[in-house]
Each structure stands twice: as structure tokens, then as C-alpha cells.
PDB file of C-alpha atoms in Angstrom:
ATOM      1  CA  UNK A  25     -14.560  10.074 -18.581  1.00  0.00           C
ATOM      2  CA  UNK A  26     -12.024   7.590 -16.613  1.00  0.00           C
ATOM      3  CA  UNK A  27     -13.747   6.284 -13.551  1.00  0.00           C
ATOM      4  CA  UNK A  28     -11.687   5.302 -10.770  1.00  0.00           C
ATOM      5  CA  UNK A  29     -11.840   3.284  -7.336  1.00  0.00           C
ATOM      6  CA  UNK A  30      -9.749   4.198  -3.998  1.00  0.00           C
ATOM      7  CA  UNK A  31      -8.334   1.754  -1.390  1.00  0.00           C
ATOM      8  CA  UNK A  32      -6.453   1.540   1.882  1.00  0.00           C
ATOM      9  CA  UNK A  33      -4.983  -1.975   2.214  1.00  0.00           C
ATOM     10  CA  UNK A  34      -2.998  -2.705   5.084  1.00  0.00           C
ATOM     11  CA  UNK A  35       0.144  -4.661   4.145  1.00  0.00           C
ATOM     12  CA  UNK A  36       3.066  -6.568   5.861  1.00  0.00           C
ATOM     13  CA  UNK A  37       6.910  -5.489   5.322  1.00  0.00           C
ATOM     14  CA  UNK A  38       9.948  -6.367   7.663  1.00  0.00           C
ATOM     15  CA  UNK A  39      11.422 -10.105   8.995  1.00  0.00           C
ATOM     16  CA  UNK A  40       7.684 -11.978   9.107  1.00  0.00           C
ATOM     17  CA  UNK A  41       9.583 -15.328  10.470  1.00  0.00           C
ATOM     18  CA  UNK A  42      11.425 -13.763  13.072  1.00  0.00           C
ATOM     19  CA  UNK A  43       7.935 -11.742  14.395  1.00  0.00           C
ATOM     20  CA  UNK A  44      10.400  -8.402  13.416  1.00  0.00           C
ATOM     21  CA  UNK A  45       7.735  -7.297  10.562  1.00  0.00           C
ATOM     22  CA  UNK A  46       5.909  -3.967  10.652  1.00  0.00           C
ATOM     23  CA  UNK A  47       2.123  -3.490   8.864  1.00  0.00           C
ATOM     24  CA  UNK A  48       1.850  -0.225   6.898  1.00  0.00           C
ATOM     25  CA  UNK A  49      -1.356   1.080   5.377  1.00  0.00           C
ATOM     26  CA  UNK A  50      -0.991   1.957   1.744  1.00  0.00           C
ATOM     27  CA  UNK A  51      -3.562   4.123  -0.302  1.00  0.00           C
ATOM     28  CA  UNK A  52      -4.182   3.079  -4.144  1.00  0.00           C
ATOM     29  CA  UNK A  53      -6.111   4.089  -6.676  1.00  0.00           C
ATOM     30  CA  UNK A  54      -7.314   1.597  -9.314  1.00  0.00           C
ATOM     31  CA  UNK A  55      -9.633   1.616 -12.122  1.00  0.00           C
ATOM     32  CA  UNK A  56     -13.013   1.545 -11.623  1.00  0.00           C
ATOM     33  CA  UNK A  57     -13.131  -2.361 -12.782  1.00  0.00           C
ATOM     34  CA  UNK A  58     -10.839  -3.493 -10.159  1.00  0.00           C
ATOM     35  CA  UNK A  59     -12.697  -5.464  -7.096  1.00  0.00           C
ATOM     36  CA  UNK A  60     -10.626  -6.202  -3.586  1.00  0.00           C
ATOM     37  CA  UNK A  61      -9.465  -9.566  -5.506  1.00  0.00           C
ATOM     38  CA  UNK A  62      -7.617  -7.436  -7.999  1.00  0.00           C
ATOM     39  CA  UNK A  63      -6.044  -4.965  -5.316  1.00  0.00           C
ATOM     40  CA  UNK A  64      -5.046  -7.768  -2.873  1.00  0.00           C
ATOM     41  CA  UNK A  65      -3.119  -9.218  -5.912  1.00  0.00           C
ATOM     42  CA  UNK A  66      -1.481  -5.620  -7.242  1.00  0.00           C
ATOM     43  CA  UNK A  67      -0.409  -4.824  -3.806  1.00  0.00           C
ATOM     44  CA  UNK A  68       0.992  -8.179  -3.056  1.00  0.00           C
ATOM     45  CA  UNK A  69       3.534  -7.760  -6.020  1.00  0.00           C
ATOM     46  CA  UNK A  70       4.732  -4.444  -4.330  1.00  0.00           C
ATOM     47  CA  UNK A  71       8.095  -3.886  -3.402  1.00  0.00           C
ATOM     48  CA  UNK A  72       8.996  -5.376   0.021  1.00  0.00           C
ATOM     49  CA  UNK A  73       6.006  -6.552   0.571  1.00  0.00           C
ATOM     50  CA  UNK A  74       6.225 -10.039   2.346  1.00  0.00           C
ATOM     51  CA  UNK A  75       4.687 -13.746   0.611  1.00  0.00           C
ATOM     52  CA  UNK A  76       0.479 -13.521   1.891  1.00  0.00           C
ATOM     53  CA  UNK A  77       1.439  -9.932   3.174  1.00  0.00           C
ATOM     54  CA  UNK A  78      -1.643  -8.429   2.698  1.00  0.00           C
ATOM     55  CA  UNK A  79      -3.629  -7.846   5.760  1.00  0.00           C
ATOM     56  CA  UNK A  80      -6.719  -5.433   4.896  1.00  0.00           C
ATOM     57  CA  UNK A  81      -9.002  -4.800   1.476  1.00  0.00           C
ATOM     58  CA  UNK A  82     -10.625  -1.760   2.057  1.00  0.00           C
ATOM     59  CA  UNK A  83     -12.723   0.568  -0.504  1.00  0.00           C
ATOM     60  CA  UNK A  84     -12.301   4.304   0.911  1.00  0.00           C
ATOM     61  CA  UNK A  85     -13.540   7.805  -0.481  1.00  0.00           C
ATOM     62  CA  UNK A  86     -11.408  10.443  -2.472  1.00  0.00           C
ATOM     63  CA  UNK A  87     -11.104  12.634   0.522  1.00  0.00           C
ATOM     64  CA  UNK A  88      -9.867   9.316   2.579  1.00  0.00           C
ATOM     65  CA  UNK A  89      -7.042   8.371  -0.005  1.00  0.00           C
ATOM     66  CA  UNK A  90      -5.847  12.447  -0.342  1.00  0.00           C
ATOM     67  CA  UNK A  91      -5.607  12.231   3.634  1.00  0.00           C
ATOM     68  CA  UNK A  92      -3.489   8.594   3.707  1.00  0.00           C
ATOM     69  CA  UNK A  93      -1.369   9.537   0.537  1.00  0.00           C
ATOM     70  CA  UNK A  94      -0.262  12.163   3.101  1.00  0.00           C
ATOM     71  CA  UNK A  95       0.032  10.227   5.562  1.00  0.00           C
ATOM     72  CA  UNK A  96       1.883   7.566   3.596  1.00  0.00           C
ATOM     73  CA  UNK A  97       4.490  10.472   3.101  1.00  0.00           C
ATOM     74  CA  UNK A  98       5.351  10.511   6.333  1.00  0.00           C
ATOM     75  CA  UNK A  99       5.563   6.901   7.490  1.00  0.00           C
ATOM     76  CA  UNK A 100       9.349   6.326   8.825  1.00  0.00           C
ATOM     77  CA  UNK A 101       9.457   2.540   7.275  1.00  0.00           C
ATOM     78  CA  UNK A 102       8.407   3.784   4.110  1.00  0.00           C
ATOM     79  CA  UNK A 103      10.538   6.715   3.835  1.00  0.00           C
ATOM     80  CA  UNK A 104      13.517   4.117   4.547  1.00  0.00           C
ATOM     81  CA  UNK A 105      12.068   1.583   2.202  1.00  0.00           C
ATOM     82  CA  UNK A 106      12.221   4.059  -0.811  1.00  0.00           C
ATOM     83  CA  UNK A 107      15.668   5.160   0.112  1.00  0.00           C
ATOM     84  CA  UNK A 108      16.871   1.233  -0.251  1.00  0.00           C
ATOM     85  CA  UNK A 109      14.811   1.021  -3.122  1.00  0.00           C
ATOM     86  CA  UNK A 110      16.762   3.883  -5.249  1.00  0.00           C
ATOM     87  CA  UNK A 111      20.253   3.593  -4.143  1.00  0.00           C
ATOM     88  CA  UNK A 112      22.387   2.944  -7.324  1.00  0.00           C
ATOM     89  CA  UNK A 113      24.122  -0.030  -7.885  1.00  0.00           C
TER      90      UNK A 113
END
């Protein structure tokens, strides 16, 4: 049986030079192998996410990651970061 690991990590998106950039917590879910060395480098290569943009590590419970995936649903910035993520060529 898979094991697997939850995180929040706290991440930086937006203009970071011109002090215009915006934090947003993100919720993953990782094997259980991965340590916070492994998520701060998957979640660094996400889209938008700025160069050293990751803020917060942080190992969290099933019930914690159900509630911030729900969350993360609702977040404005994200909701506008997906729609510039899909829009066709």
C-alpha cells in the first residue's frame, strides 16, 4: 500500500522586484519519501512561482490538506493564474 506525505508551503507569485507580489499557500501531496528539501524544490518549479519563491515547508495532516485544497479553490490569484495558464495560443 502507497504511503503518502501532505504539505502546505507558502509560496511567492506576482512582480517580487517591484514589492507587487502576493504569497499563496498551496497544499501537496507527495510520496511518503519526500522530506521539506524535496517539496521546497517541486514547488519552486511550479508555474508562476517567482526565483527563491518559496516561503514556508510545512508537513500537515490529511484532514488539513482536504480543508486547504478547498481553500486553494477559492483563492482569487489562483483562479486568475489558471485562467492565464490555459488560454490557447
Amino acid at each position: 500500500m502507497q504511503e503518502w506525505k501532505y504539505w502546505k508551503v507558502v509560496l511567492r507569485y506576482g512582480h517580487v522586484g517591484r514589492r507587487n507580489e502576493v504569497s499563496v499557500a498551496r497544499f501537496l501531496v507527495t510520496e511518503a519519501c519526500y522530506n521539506p528539501i524535496m517539496v521546497m524544490d517541486l514547488a519552486g518549479e511550479m508555474p508562476g512561482v517567482k526565483n527563491n519563491g518559496v516561503l514556508q515547508v510545512e508537513e500537515i495532516s490529511l484532514k488539513e490538506y482536504l480543508v486547504g485544497k478547498r481553500q486553494e479553490v477559492e483563492n482569487m490569484y489562483l483562479k486568475k493564474l489558471r485562467e492565464y495558464l490555459v488560454q490557447p495560443a
